[in-house]
Amino acid sequence: MTIDEQLKIIRRGTTEVIGEADIVDRIKKGQTLRVKLGVDPTAKDVTLGWAVVLRKLRDFQKLGHTACLIIGDFTAQIGDPSGKSKTRKQLTREDVLENVEAVTKQFYRILDPEKTVIYFNADWLGMMSFQDVIMLCSRYTVARILERDDFTKRLAENRPIAMHEILYPLCQGLDSVEIDSDVEIGGNDQKFNNLVGRTLMEQYGKPAQAVVLCPLLVGTDGKEKMSQSLGNYISITDTPNDMFGKTMSIPDEIIGNWFELCTDVPMEEVAEMLGEGKNPRDAKVRLAKEIVALYHSVEDADAAERYFIETFSKKVQPVDAEEVVIPSELVVEGMVNLPALIGGLGLAKSNGAAKDLITAGAVALDGEKVTEFRHELSALTGKVLKVGKHKFVKLIEG
RNA sequence: GGGGAGAUGCCCGAGUGGCCAAUGGGAACAGACUGUAAAUCUGUCAGCGAAAGCUUUCGCAGGUUCGAAUCCUGCUCUCCCCA
């Protein structure tokens, strides 16, 4: 593969490649690049948003390079201030370890384990003495740290910045020094931190890493960045049907962007699909199938499409709704209080919320809208309960 | 170290003794319309209860009062100005 072809792969779905010339040099010299990605173990699920940078890492692996994952078990206890207008809550060591375990398994759905090395940054950051920390701090200035726009903004808005937060970029930069990374991949919001890595590596007399920045994937709401705390996410472990359905719910404007960041479909083809006179819905169906195929299989993608058309486009009952047993304690003298059932099954936030849903006409039994709260047990069993647009369960007697 | 301001529901933000489970906006959820898109209209939005109603909420802990988000005391946290 020529250098240009390799660069085309590297550049897809990035906003900026800083130090690209260094990457080219090192590839020409035949080096196996050490490509760093910091992993913040604050979540249990790998979302499509997270997958963007993981897939970029995989691109490098495909070109023969080594992925260096830094598990931020130490830094997670500080909390990355990136994009946050508030001080993050600090995680306990147990939380971190639990998340790490859940998440590393999911990484290998994307990454090649043969070409992946995992580091824990507590191994070096946790060993530093206070004197080491002070020496580190002496290599950076307050003014430079405060250049960072989160900090600038917070200062301007009279919001607090805790001292430990300004150390976060330094910690992350030190990771790069420690593992001698050639390239660091990061989301756009990591630019500042990644650049600190470059500076720090030079300070320590090492060649500076290049930085590859990927845009942040917008969530299914089409507004905010995809994140687990906002609930606008698709997890790579979601079922094919969920993945498909959630993808179909994204606003039209972000379809192209999702193609670029979440699939390998050539951009020329994407432009074609989104051209004049084309129905964006068709592009979205293709997108949804591509995504399902990537994390499940082509067959699953086809099945998910069929399910989607049956259930939502034609509004037919799903055949394979999950079966759920009606808890016996909810049955009193043969009667069941439906709000309590819906609340109890977690289909609504609370019994009160379930009641509101029934009143709003959002609840149906075998396709028939329900208006009553109390029902005979016999009138419920064997029926498909629908709550809202896309929650279905089949009720079974306990 | 000195002086000043402030802490209200997911967020912003009204409310200064009873009419406050707390105005308004945003977010979210649901219904109609759709393409599980957008826009629009409507409804809901502390918990429990079929309901009457009950319980818990206005930084934290006490107190005054028949009655407190509102008054008093102490505490915690944050911001601003000066050093």
Tab-separated table of C-alpha atoms (C1' of nucleotides) in Angstrom:
chain	number	residue	atom	x	y	z
A	1	MET	CA	0.000	0.000	0.000
A	2	THR	CA	1.336	3.419	-0.864
A	3	ILE	CA	1.788	6.122	1.712
A	4	ASP	CA	-1.073	8.080	0.173
A	5	GLU	CA	-3.440	5.153	0.437
A	6	GLN	CA	-2.455	4.690	4.050
A	7	LEU	CA	-2.999	8.352	4.740
A	8	LYS	CA	-6.441	8.191	3.205
A	9	ILE	CA	-7.387	5.519	5.712
A	10	ILE	CA	-5.841	7.430	8.573
A	11	ARG	CA	-7.596	10.644	7.642
A	12	ARG	CA	-11.103	9.300	7.248
A	13	GLY	CA	-13.392	10.559	9.969
A	14	THR	CA	-10.829	12.837	11.584
A	15	THR	CA	-10.973	16.557	12.109
A	16	GLU	CA	-7.271	17.088	12.401
A	17	VAL	CA	-4.007	15.201	12.209
A	18	ILE	CA	-1.282	17.092	14.012
A	19	GLY	CA	2.271	16.077	13.146
A	20	GLU	CA	1.251	14.092	10.097
A	21	ALA	CA	4.709	14.569	8.615
A	22	ASP	CA	6.166	12.690	11.590
A	23	ILE	CA	3.798	9.806	10.994
A	24	VAL	CA	4.873	9.643	7.361
A	25	ASP	CA	8.557	9.742	8.309
A	26	ARG	CA	8.237	6.935	10.772
A	27	ILE	CA	6.212	4.769	8.427
A	28	LYS	CA	8.808	5.317	5.716
A	29	LYS	CA	11.490	4.162	8.105
A	30	GLY	CA	9.498	0.966	8.513
A	31	GLN	CA	8.648	1.570	12.157
A	32	THR	CA	5.737	-0.154	13.824
A	33	LEU	CA	3.947	2.787	15.356
A	34	ARG	CA	2.824	2.708	18.934
A	35	VAL	CA	-0.646	4.203	18.809
A	36	LYS	CA	-2.009	5.353	22.118
A	37	LEU	CA	-5.618	5.647	23.178
A	38	GLY	CA	-6.528	6.680	26.677
A	39	VAL	CA	-9.469	4.815	28.129
A	40	ASP	CA	-11.438	6.510	30.835
A	41	PRO	CA	-13.101	3.687	32.753
A	42	THR	CA	-16.092	5.687	33.877
A	43	ALA	CA	-18.617	3.632	31.953
A	44	LYS	CA	-19.590	0.012	31.560
A	45	ASP	CA	-20.613	-0.003	27.945
A	46	VAL	CA	-18.825	0.738	24.711
A	47	THR	CA	-21.044	3.072	22.731
A	48	LEU	CA	-20.880	3.835	19.044
A	49	GLY	CA	-19.358	7.155	20.066
A	50	TRP	CA	-16.538	5.444	21.852
A	51	ALA	CA	-16.238	3.042	18.966
A	52	VAL	CA	-15.251	5.925	16.707
A	53	VAL	CA	-11.813	6.245	18.266
A	54	LEU	CA	-11.502	2.491	18.760
A	55	ARG	CA	-12.188	1.986	15.070
A	56	LYS	CA	-9.546	4.570	14.230
A	57	LEU	CA	-7.171	2.569	16.371
A	58	ARG	CA	-8.184	-0.531	14.469
A	59	ASP	CA	-7.391	1.303	11.218
A	60	PHE	CA	-3.827	1.664	12.446
A	61	GLN	CA	-3.734	-2.003	13.412
A	62	LYS	CA	-4.812	-2.913	9.914
A	63	LEU	CA	-1.821	-0.966	8.679
A	64	GLY	CA	0.367	-3.112	10.901
A	65	HIS	CA	0.784	-0.893	13.944
A	66	THR	CA	0.376	-1.571	17.634
A	67	ALA	CA	-2.519	-0.316	19.738
A	68	CYS	CA	-1.532	0.872	23.192
A	69	LEU	CA	-4.541	1.201	25.427
A	70	ILE	CA	-3.977	3.178	28.564
A	71	ILE	CA	-6.568	2.329	31.151
A	72	GLY	CA	-6.891	5.488	33.187
A	73	ASP	CA	-7.422	3.710	36.468
A	74	PHE	CA	-5.463	6.429	38.200
A	75	THR	CA	-6.801	9.406	36.275
A	76	ALA	CA	-10.389	8.203	36.573
A	77	GLN	CA	-10.080	8.997	40.205
A	78	ILE	CA	-9.431	12.602	39.274
A	79	GLY	CA	-12.129	12.875	36.626
A	80	ASP	CA	-11.439	14.392	33.247
A	81	PRO	CA	-12.689	17.967	33.202
A	82	SER	CA	-13.017	17.876	29.396
A	83	GLY	CA	-16.300	19.287	28.241
A	84	LYS	CA	-17.601	19.375	31.754
A	85	SER	CA	-18.769	22.557	33.268
A	86	LYS	CA	-18.721	20.950	36.643
A	87	THR	CA	-16.192	19.092	38.693
A	88	ARG	CA	-16.655	15.419	38.067
A	89	LYS	CA	-17.421	13.085	40.829
A	90	GLN	CA	-14.462	10.957	41.671
A	91	LEU	CA	-14.694	7.227	41.270
A	92	THR	CA	-13.642	4.669	43.793
A	93	ARG	CA	-11.040	2.091	42.904
A	94	GLU	CA	-13.705	-0.672	42.921
A	95	ASP	CA	-15.917	1.222	40.474
A	96	VAL	CA	-12.983	1.612	38.164
A	97	LEU	CA	-11.935	-2.025	38.215
A	98	GLU	CA	-15.476	-3.167	37.645
A	99	ASN	CA	-15.851	-0.906	34.626
A	100	VAL	CA	-12.500	-1.928	33.206
A	101	GLU	CA	-13.435	-5.547	33.255
A	102	ALA	CA	-16.742	-4.990	31.504
A	103	VAL	CA	-15.298	-2.724	28.909
A	104	THR	CA	-12.089	-4.489	27.849
A	105	LYS	CA	-14.076	-7.504	26.707
A	106	GLN	CA	-16.051	-5.271	24.408
A	107	PHE	CA	-12.939	-3.676	22.952
A	108	TYR	CA	-11.977	-6.879	21.230
A	109	ARG	CA	-15.123	-6.790	19.171
A	110	ILE	CA	-13.365	-3.986	17.368
A	111	LEU	CA	-9.672	-4.365	18.037
A	112	ASP	CA	-7.249	-7.113	17.096
A	113	PRO	CA	-6.051	-8.605	20.387
A	114	GLU	CA	-2.820	-9.745	18.784
A	115	LYS	CA	-1.798	-6.159	18.169
A	116	THR	CA	-3.031	-4.646	21.402
A	117	VAL	CA	-1.108	-3.839	24.563
A	118	ILE	CA	-2.910	-2.719	27.689
A	119	TYR	CA	-1.397	-0.471	30.340
A	120	PHE	CA	-2.770	0.830	33.618
A	121	ASN	CA	-1.619	4.321	34.378
A	122	ALA	CA	-1.726	3.831	38.137
A	123	ASP	CA	1.424	1.763	37.535
A	124	TRP	CA	3.419	4.927	37.089
A	125	LEU	CA	1.186	7.778	38.231
A	126	GLY	CA	0.384	5.976	41.451
A	127	MET	CA	4.074	5.624	42.247
A	128	MET	CA	4.943	9.286	42.132
A	129	SER	CA	6.043	11.083	45.260
A	130	PHE	CA	4.854	14.559	46.051
A	131	GLN	CA	8.241	15.807	44.997
A	132	ASP	CA	7.808	14.127	41.591
A	133	VAL	CA	4.487	15.869	41.245
A	134	ILE	CA	5.991	19.236	42.019
A	135	MET	CA	8.776	18.644	39.509
A	136	LEU	CA	6.169	17.757	36.913
A	137	CYS	CA	4.200	20.892	37.654
A	138	SER	CA	7.300	23.004	37.213
A	139	ARG	CA	7.392	22.025	33.542
A	140	TYR	CA	4.116	23.709	32.738
A	141	THR	CA	2.743	27.140	33.489
A	142	VAL	CA	-0.540	28.236	35.011
A	143	ALA	CA	-1.267	30.519	32.060
A	144	ARG	CA	-0.863	27.678	29.581
A	145	ILE	CA	-3.117	25.374	31.547
A	146	LEU	CA	-5.756	28.060	31.798
A	147	GLU	CA	-5.714	28.465	28.009
A	148	ARG	CA	-7.808	25.399	27.881
A	149	ASP	CA	-11.276	26.469	26.903
A	150	ASP	CA	-13.167	24.526	29.588
A	151	PHE	CA	-11.142	26.344	32.178
A	152	THR	CA	-11.382	29.703	30.443
A	153	LYS	CA	-15.117	29.294	30.248
A	154	ARG	CA	-15.502	28.249	33.811
A	155	LEU	CA	-13.433	31.166	34.985
A	156	ALA	CA	-15.499	33.531	32.882
A	157	GLU	CA	-18.690	32.108	34.320
A	158	ASN	CA	-17.414	32.240	37.874
A	159	ARG	CA	-17.626	28.502	38.213
A	160	PRO	CA	-15.243	26.593	40.419
A	161	ILE	CA	-12.126	24.857	39.137
A	162	ALA	CA	-10.578	22.558	41.665
A	163	MET	CA	-6.790	22.349	41.830
A	164	HIS	CA	-6.659	18.659	41.025
A	165	GLU	CA	-8.445	19.230	37.748
A	166	ILE	CA	-5.645	21.271	36.275
A	167	LEU	CA	-3.318	18.349	36.889
A	168	TYR	CA	-5.378	16.078	34.689
A	169	PRO	CA	-3.820	17.107	31.361
A	170	LEU	CA	-0.372	16.669	32.869
A	171	CYS	CA	-1.168	13.140	33.995
A	172	GLN	CA	-2.381	12.231	30.578
A	173	GLY	CA	0.668	13.782	28.969
A	174	LEU	CA	2.877	11.809	31.273
A	175	ASP	CA	1.244	8.629	30.033
A	176	SER	CA	2.564	9.414	26.578
A	177	VAL	CA	6.050	9.988	27.959
A	178	GLU	CA	5.889	6.727	29.854
A	179	ILE	CA	4.882	4.485	26.966
A	180	ASP	CA	6.731	6.337	24.177
A	181	SER	CA	3.718	6.739	21.948
A	182	ASP	CA	4.178	7.707	18.304
A	183	VAL	CA	0.581	8.683	17.756
A	184	GLU	CA	-2.224	9.481	20.139
A	185	ILE	CA	-5.822	9.164	19.085
A	186	GLY	CA	-8.436	11.234	20.796
A	187	GLY	CA	-11.838	12.774	20.479
A	188	ASN	CA	-11.918	16.427	19.603
A	189	ASP	CA	-12.415	17.336	23.222
A	190	GLN	CA	-9.075	15.737	23.996
A	191	LYS	CA	-7.062	18.088	21.807
A	192	PHE	CA	-5.683	20.081	24.671
A	193	ASN	CA	-4.692	17.023	26.682
A	194	ASN	CA	-3.114	15.357	23.658
A	195	LEU	CA	-1.091	18.439	22.872
A	196	VAL	CA	0.185	18.586	26.431
A	197	GLY	CA	1.496	15.093	25.720
A	198	ARG	CA	3.486	16.443	22.795
A	199	THR	CA	4.971	19.243	24.854
A	200	LEU	CA	5.794	17.008	27.761
A	201	MET	CA	7.489	14.397	25.584
A	202	GLU	CA	9.758	17.080	24.189
A	203	GLN	CA	10.452	18.293	27.711
A	204	TYR	CA	11.598	14.806	28.584
A	205	GLY	CA	13.834	14.682	25.473
A	206	LYS	CA	11.667	12.315	23.467
A	207	PRO	CA	10.259	12.677	19.965
A	208	ALA	CA	6.772	14.153	20.210
A	209	GLN	CA	3.758	12.053	19.416
A	210	ALA	CA	1.480	12.918	16.523
A	211	VAL	CA	-2.137	13.537	17.374
A	212	VAL	CA	-5.141	12.223	15.467
A	213	LEU	CA	-8.413	13.857	16.430
A	214	CYS	CA	-11.808	12.408	15.684
A	215	PRO	CA	-15.036	14.374	15.918
A	216	LEU	CA	-17.385	13.500	18.718
A	217	LEU	CA	-20.278	11.412	17.528
A	218	VAL	CA	-23.614	13.081	18.062
A	219	GLY	CA	-26.090	10.926	19.954
A	220	THR	CA	-29.428	9.574	18.775
A	221	ASP	CA	-31.058	12.841	19.859
A	222	GLY	CA	-29.033	14.626	17.183
A	223	LYS	CA	-27.983	17.316	19.617
A	224	GLU	CA	-25.655	16.274	22.369
A	225	LYS	CA	-22.556	14.158	22.101
A	226	MET	CA	-23.330	10.484	22.549
A	227	SER	CA	-22.936	9.516	26.157
A	228	GLN	CA	-24.258	7.030	28.594
A	229	SER	CA	-25.250	9.617	31.120
A	230	LEU	CA	-27.486	11.344	28.582
A	231	GLY	CA	-29.139	8.132	27.449
A	232	ASN	CA	-28.783	9.065	23.783
A	233	TYR	CA	-26.487	6.180	22.979
A	234	ILE	CA	-26.251	2.887	21.174
A	235	SER	CA	-24.097	0.300	22.835
A	236	ILE	CA	-22.135	-2.092	20.646
A	237	THR	CA	-23.665	-4.876	22.723
A	238	ASP	CA	-27.236	-3.773	22.003
A	239	THR	CA	-29.375	-6.378	20.312
A	240	PRO	CA	-29.720	-6.132	16.522
A	241	ASN	CA	-33.302	-4.916	16.844
A	242	ASP	CA	-32.394	-2.227	19.337
A	243	MET	CA	-29.440	-1.091	17.305
A	244	PHE	CA	-31.541	-0.908	14.192
A	245	GLY	CA	-34.416	0.902	15.841
A	246	LYS	CA	-32.267	3.412	17.652
A	247	THR	CA	-30.423	4.204	14.452
A	248	MET	CA	-33.734	4.786	12.683
A	249	SER	CA	-34.630	7.362	15.311
A	250	ILE	CA	-31.725	9.693	14.570
A	251	PRO	CA	-32.475	12.996	12.844
A	252	ASP	CA	-31.799	13.163	9.114
A	253	GLU	CA	-29.082	15.812	9.383
A	254	ILE	CA	-26.595	13.492	11.032
A	255	ILE	CA	-26.941	10.504	8.699
A	256	GLY	CA	-23.883	11.423	6.645
A	257	ASN	CA	-21.819	12.037	9.706
A	258	TRP	CA	-22.760	8.652	11.159
A	259	PHE	CA	-21.828	6.907	7.925
A	260	GLU	CA	-18.411	8.496	8.050
A	261	LEU	CA	-17.730	7.744	11.688
A	262	CYS	CA	-19.522	4.456	12.277
A	263	THR	CA	-19.174	2.492	9.063
A	264	ASP	CA	-16.675	1.717	6.318
A	265	VAL	CA	-19.020	2.661	3.497
A	266	PRO	CA	-17.019	4.779	1.015
A	267	MET	CA	-17.907	8.426	1.295
A	268	GLU	CA	-18.577	8.714	-2.451
A	269	GLU	CA	-21.364	6.192	-2.036
A	270	VAL	CA	-22.763	8.069	0.958
A	271	ALA	CA	-22.850	11.310	-1.009
A	272	GLU	CA	-24.776	9.469	-3.716
A	273	MET	CA	-27.378	8.161	-1.244
A	274	LEU	CA	-27.942	11.575	0.268
A	275	GLY	CA	-28.086	13.389	-3.062
A	276	GLU	CA	-30.945	15.447	-4.506
A	277	GLY	CA	-34.269	13.734	-4.711
A	278	LYS	CA	-33.259	10.755	-2.617
A	279	ASN	CA	-35.320	9.751	0.393
A	280	PRO	CA	-33.155	10.121	3.515
A	281	ARG	CA	-35.067	7.269	5.064
A	282	ASP	CA	-33.533	4.830	2.626
A	283	ALA	CA	-30.057	6.030	3.516
A	284	LYS	CA	-30.931	5.596	7.154
A	285	VAL	CA	-32.095	2.034	6.638
A	286	ARG	CA	-28.787	1.281	4.919
A	287	LEU	CA	-26.928	2.934	7.791
A	288	ALA	CA	-28.802	0.911	10.377
A	289	LYS	CA	-28.059	-2.322	8.512
A	290	GLU	CA	-24.384	-1.478	8.174
A	291	ILE	CA	-24.090	-0.843	11.880
A	292	VAL	CA	-25.887	-4.029	12.866
A	293	ALA	CA	-23.775	-6.037	10.418
A	294	LEU	CA	-20.620	-4.612	11.932
A	295	TYR	CA	-21.351	-5.701	15.493
A	296	HIS	CA	-23.532	-8.728	14.778
A	297	SER	CA	-23.832	-10.161	11.273
A	298	VAL	CA	-25.308	-9.508	7.865
A	299	GLU	CA	-28.076	-12.028	8.612
A	300	ASP	CA	-28.898	-10.241	11.855
A	301	ALA	CA	-29.059	-6.984	9.957
A	302	ASP	CA	-31.579	-8.407	7.497
A	303	ALA	CA	-33.635	-9.868	10.313
A	304	ALA	CA	-33.590	-6.574	12.196
A	305	GLU	CA	-34.818	-4.773	9.113
A	306	ARG	CA	-37.695	-7.207	8.702
A	307	TYR	CA	-38.596	-6.920	12.364
A	308	PHE	CA	-38.532	-3.166	12.088
A	309	ILE	CA	-40.838	-3.067	9.092
A	310	GLU	CA	-43.256	-5.548	10.657
A	311	THR	CA	-43.403	-3.950	14.035
A	312	PHE	CA	-43.119	-0.265	13.377
A	313	SER	CA	-43.846	0.505	9.778
A	314	LYS	CA	-46.829	-1.843	9.651
A	315	LYS	CA	-47.534	-1.540	13.370
A	316	VAL	CA	-47.997	-5.245	13.809
A	317	GLN	CA	-47.343	-7.007	17.090
A	318	PRO	CA	-43.833	-8.344	17.372
A	319	VAL	CA	-43.879	-12.124	17.265
A	320	ASP	CA	-40.980	-12.659	19.569
A	321	ALA	CA	-41.650	-10.230	22.413
A	322	GLU	CA	-39.739	-11.083	25.529
A	323	GLU	CA	-41.774	-13.206	27.923
A	324	VAL	CA	-42.245	-11.859	31.400
A	325	VAL	CA	-43.879	-13.519	34.388
A	326	ILE	CA	-46.507	-11.522	36.271
A	327	PRO	CA	-45.219	-11.444	39.856
A	328	SER	CA	-47.687	-13.266	42.074
A	329	GLU	CA	-47.561	-10.587	44.777
A	330	LEU	CA	-49.194	-8.174	42.332
A	331	VAL	CA	-52.195	-10.414	41.935
A	332	VAL	CA	-54.874	-9.708	44.515
A	333	GLU	CA	-58.062	-11.731	44.334
A	334	GLY	CA	-57.506	-12.379	40.672
A	335	MET	CA	-57.059	-8.707	39.899
A	336	VAL	CA	-53.869	-7.005	38.752
A	337	ASN	CA	-53.059	-3.344	39.185
A	338	LEU	CA	-51.589	-2.512	35.795
A	339	PRO	CA	-49.618	0.609	36.785
A	340	ALA	CA	-47.892	-1.365	39.528
A	341	LEU	CA	-47.114	-4.112	37.033
A	342	ILE	CA	-45.640	-1.719	34.486
A	343	GLY	CA	-43.665	0.079	37.168
A	344	GLY	CA	-42.555	-3.180	38.717
A	345	LEU	CA	-41.310	-4.523	35.395
A	346	GLY	CA	-39.275	-1.373	34.854
A	347	LEU	CA	-41.234	-0.386	31.762
A	348	ALA	CA	-41.873	2.977	33.383
A	349	LYS	CA	-39.913	4.958	35.959
A	350	SER	CA	-42.537	4.593	38.668
A	351	ASN	CA	-46.071	3.437	39.181
A	352	GLY	CA	-47.210	7.018	38.894
A	353	ALA	CA	-45.434	7.391	35.574
A	354	ALA	CA	-47.079	4.173	34.388
A	355	LYS	CA	-50.439	5.586	35.340
A	356	ASP	CA	-49.727	8.700	33.329
A	357	LEU	CA	-48.817	6.572	30.340
A	358	ILE	CA	-52.084	4.676	30.536
A	359	THR	CA	-54.002	7.928	30.787
A	360	ALA	CA	-52.104	9.225	27.769
A	361	GLY	CA	-53.101	6.199	25.729
A	362	ALA	CA	-49.555	4.901	25.470
A	363	VAL	CA	-50.325	1.439	26.799
A	364	ALA	CA	-51.897	-1.352	24.789
A	365	LEU	CA	-52.695	-5.044	25.211
A	366	ASP	CA	-52.514	-7.043	21.999
A	367	GLY	CA	-52.840	-3.795	20.109
A	368	GLU	CA	-55.905	-2.577	22.033
A	369	LYS	CA	-55.463	0.675	23.923
A	370	VAL	CA	-55.922	0.283	27.641
A	371	THR	CA	-57.753	2.823	29.772
A	372	GLU	CA	-58.436	0.877	32.976
A	373	PHE	CA	-55.914	0.487	35.791
A	374	ARG	CA	-57.243	-2.753	37.236
A	375	HIS	CA	-57.504	-5.885	35.183
A	376	GLU	CA	-58.464	-9.507	35.676
A	377	LEU	CA	-55.389	-11.690	35.687
A	378	SER	CA	-56.982	-13.896	33.066
A	379	ALA	CA	-57.431	-10.905	30.772
A	380	LEU	CA	-53.694	-10.252	30.847
A	381	THR	CA	-52.000	-13.589	30.543
A	382	GLY	CA	-50.731	-14.527	27.149
A	383	LYS	CA	-51.129	-11.015	25.834
A	384	VAL	CA	-48.486	-8.662	24.521
A	385	LEU	CA	-48.203	-5.533	26.621
A	386	LYS	CA	-47.003	-2.455	24.777
A	387	VAL	CA	-45.744	0.542	26.708
A	388	GLY	CA	-44.812	3.616	24.698
A	389	LYS	CA	-43.544	3.257	21.182
A	390	HIS	CA	-41.141	0.422	21.474
A	391	LYS	CA	-41.388	-1.524	24.659
A	392	PHE	CA	-43.125	-4.852	24.257
A	393	VAL	CA	-43.386	-7.794	26.633
A	394	LYS	CA	-45.478	-10.910	26.574
A	395	LEU	CA	-47.194	-11.541	29.892
A	396	ILE	CA	-47.048	-15.007	31.402
A	397	GLU	CA	-48.798	-16.265	34.511
A	398	GLY	CA	-46.396	-17.052	37.366
B	1	G	C1'	-6.271	38.171	56.369
B	2	G	C1'	-10.495	42.033	55.209
B	3	G	C1'	-15.182	43.114	52.710
B	4	G	C1'	-19.501	41.565	49.737
B	5	A	C1'	-22.902	37.955	47.214
B	6	G	C1'	-25.051	33.275	46.947
B	7	A	C1'	-26.837	27.687	47.579
B	8	U	C1'	-34.523	26.050	45.159
B	9	G	C1'	-36.893	20.115	41.534
B	10	C	C1'	-32.663	16.833	35.530
B	11	C	C1'	-30.722	22.161	34.063
B	12	C	C1'	-31.691	27.527	34.163
B	13	G	C1'	-34.533	30.316	37.253
B	14	A	C1'	-39.113	32.800	40.175
B	15	G	C1'	-40.806	32.641	45.011
B	16	U	C1'	-39.219	36.268	51.261
B	17	G	C1'	-44.451	33.122	57.029
B	18	G	C1'	-50.232	30.131	55.232
B	19	C	C1'	-53.624	30.406	48.539
B	20	C	C1'	-46.344	26.044	47.605
B	21	A	C1'	-45.276	19.589	45.616
B	22	A	C1'	-43.505	25.144	44.805
B	23	U	C1'	-44.725	30.462	38.590
B	24	G	C1'	-41.867	30.419	33.924
B	25	G	C1'	-38.320	28.465	30.272
B	26	G	C1'	-35.363	24.338	28.549
B	27	A	C1'	-34.619	19.077	28.665
B	28	A	C1'	-37.165	14.475	29.074
B	29	C	C1'	-41.458	11.189	28.399
B	30	A	C1'	-46.209	10.132	26.031
B	31	G	C1'	-50.399	11.073	22.393
B	32	A	C1'	-51.914	13.002	17.301
B	33	C	C1'	-49.487	13.627	12.482
B	34	U	C1'	-45.115	10.920	10.229
B	35	G	C1'	-40.302	7.850	7.803
B	36	U	C1'	-39.345	5.136	15.613
B	37	A	C1'	-36.692	11.964	11.001
B	38	A	C1'	-37.905	17.223	11.390
B	39	A	C1'	-41.711	20.866	12.292
B	40	U	C1'	-46.458	21.529	14.687
B	41	C	C1'	-50.425	20.767	18.283
B	42	U	C1'	-51.813	18.323	23.090
B	43	G	C1'	-50.809	16.102	27.738
B	44	U	C1'	-47.433	14.457	31.764
B	45	C	C1'	-43.185	15.494	34.476
B	46	A	C1'	-41.367	13.809	43.765
B	47	G	C1'	-43.097	8.836	45.795
B	48	C	C1'	-47.218	5.662	47.329
B	49	G	C1'	-52.534	5.030	46.645
B	50	A	C1'	-58.474	3.044	42.548
B	51	A	C1'	-59.624	7.463	45.149
B	52	A	C1'	-60.046	10.563	49.370
B	53	G	C1'	-55.506	11.284	50.900
B	54	C	C1'	-50.737	10.188	52.979
B	55	U	C1'	-45.285	10.518	52.919
B	56	U	C1'	-40.637	12.961	51.439
B	57	U	C1'	-38.537	17.653	48.946
B	58	C	C1'	-36.183	24.196	48.433
B	59	G	C1'	-27.216	23.176	50.793
B	60	C	C1'	-26.769	20.539	56.131
B	61	A	C1'	-28.211	20.479	61.501
B	62	G	C1'	-31.050	22.584	65.079
B	63	G	C1'	-34.710	26.419	66.768
B	64	U	C1'	-39.103	30.063	66.728
B	65	U	C1'	-44.360	29.454	65.154
B	66	C	C1'	-50.916	26.674	65.118
B	67	G	C1'	-48.046	26.834	60.340
B	68	A	C1'	-41.334	27.772	57.259
B	69	A	C1'	-38.420	27.273	50.739
B	70	U	C1'	-39.506	31.879	53.250
B	71	C	C1'	-37.720	34.141	60.244
B	72	C	C1'	-33.416	32.889	63.960
B	73	U	C1'	-28.662	30.156	65.330
B	74	G	C1'	-24.653	27.108	63.979
B	75	C	C1'	-22.253	24.428	60.090
B	76	U	C1'	-20.717	23.083	54.939
B	77	C	C1'	-19.810	24.656	50.049
B	78	U	C1'	-19.244	28.340	45.974
B	79	C	C1'	-18.362	33.083	43.622
B	80	C	C1'	-16.699	38.346	43.449
B	81	C	C1'	-13.564	42.556	45.164
B	82	C	C1'	-9.205	43.994	48.070
B	83	A	C1'	-4.450	42.119	50.229
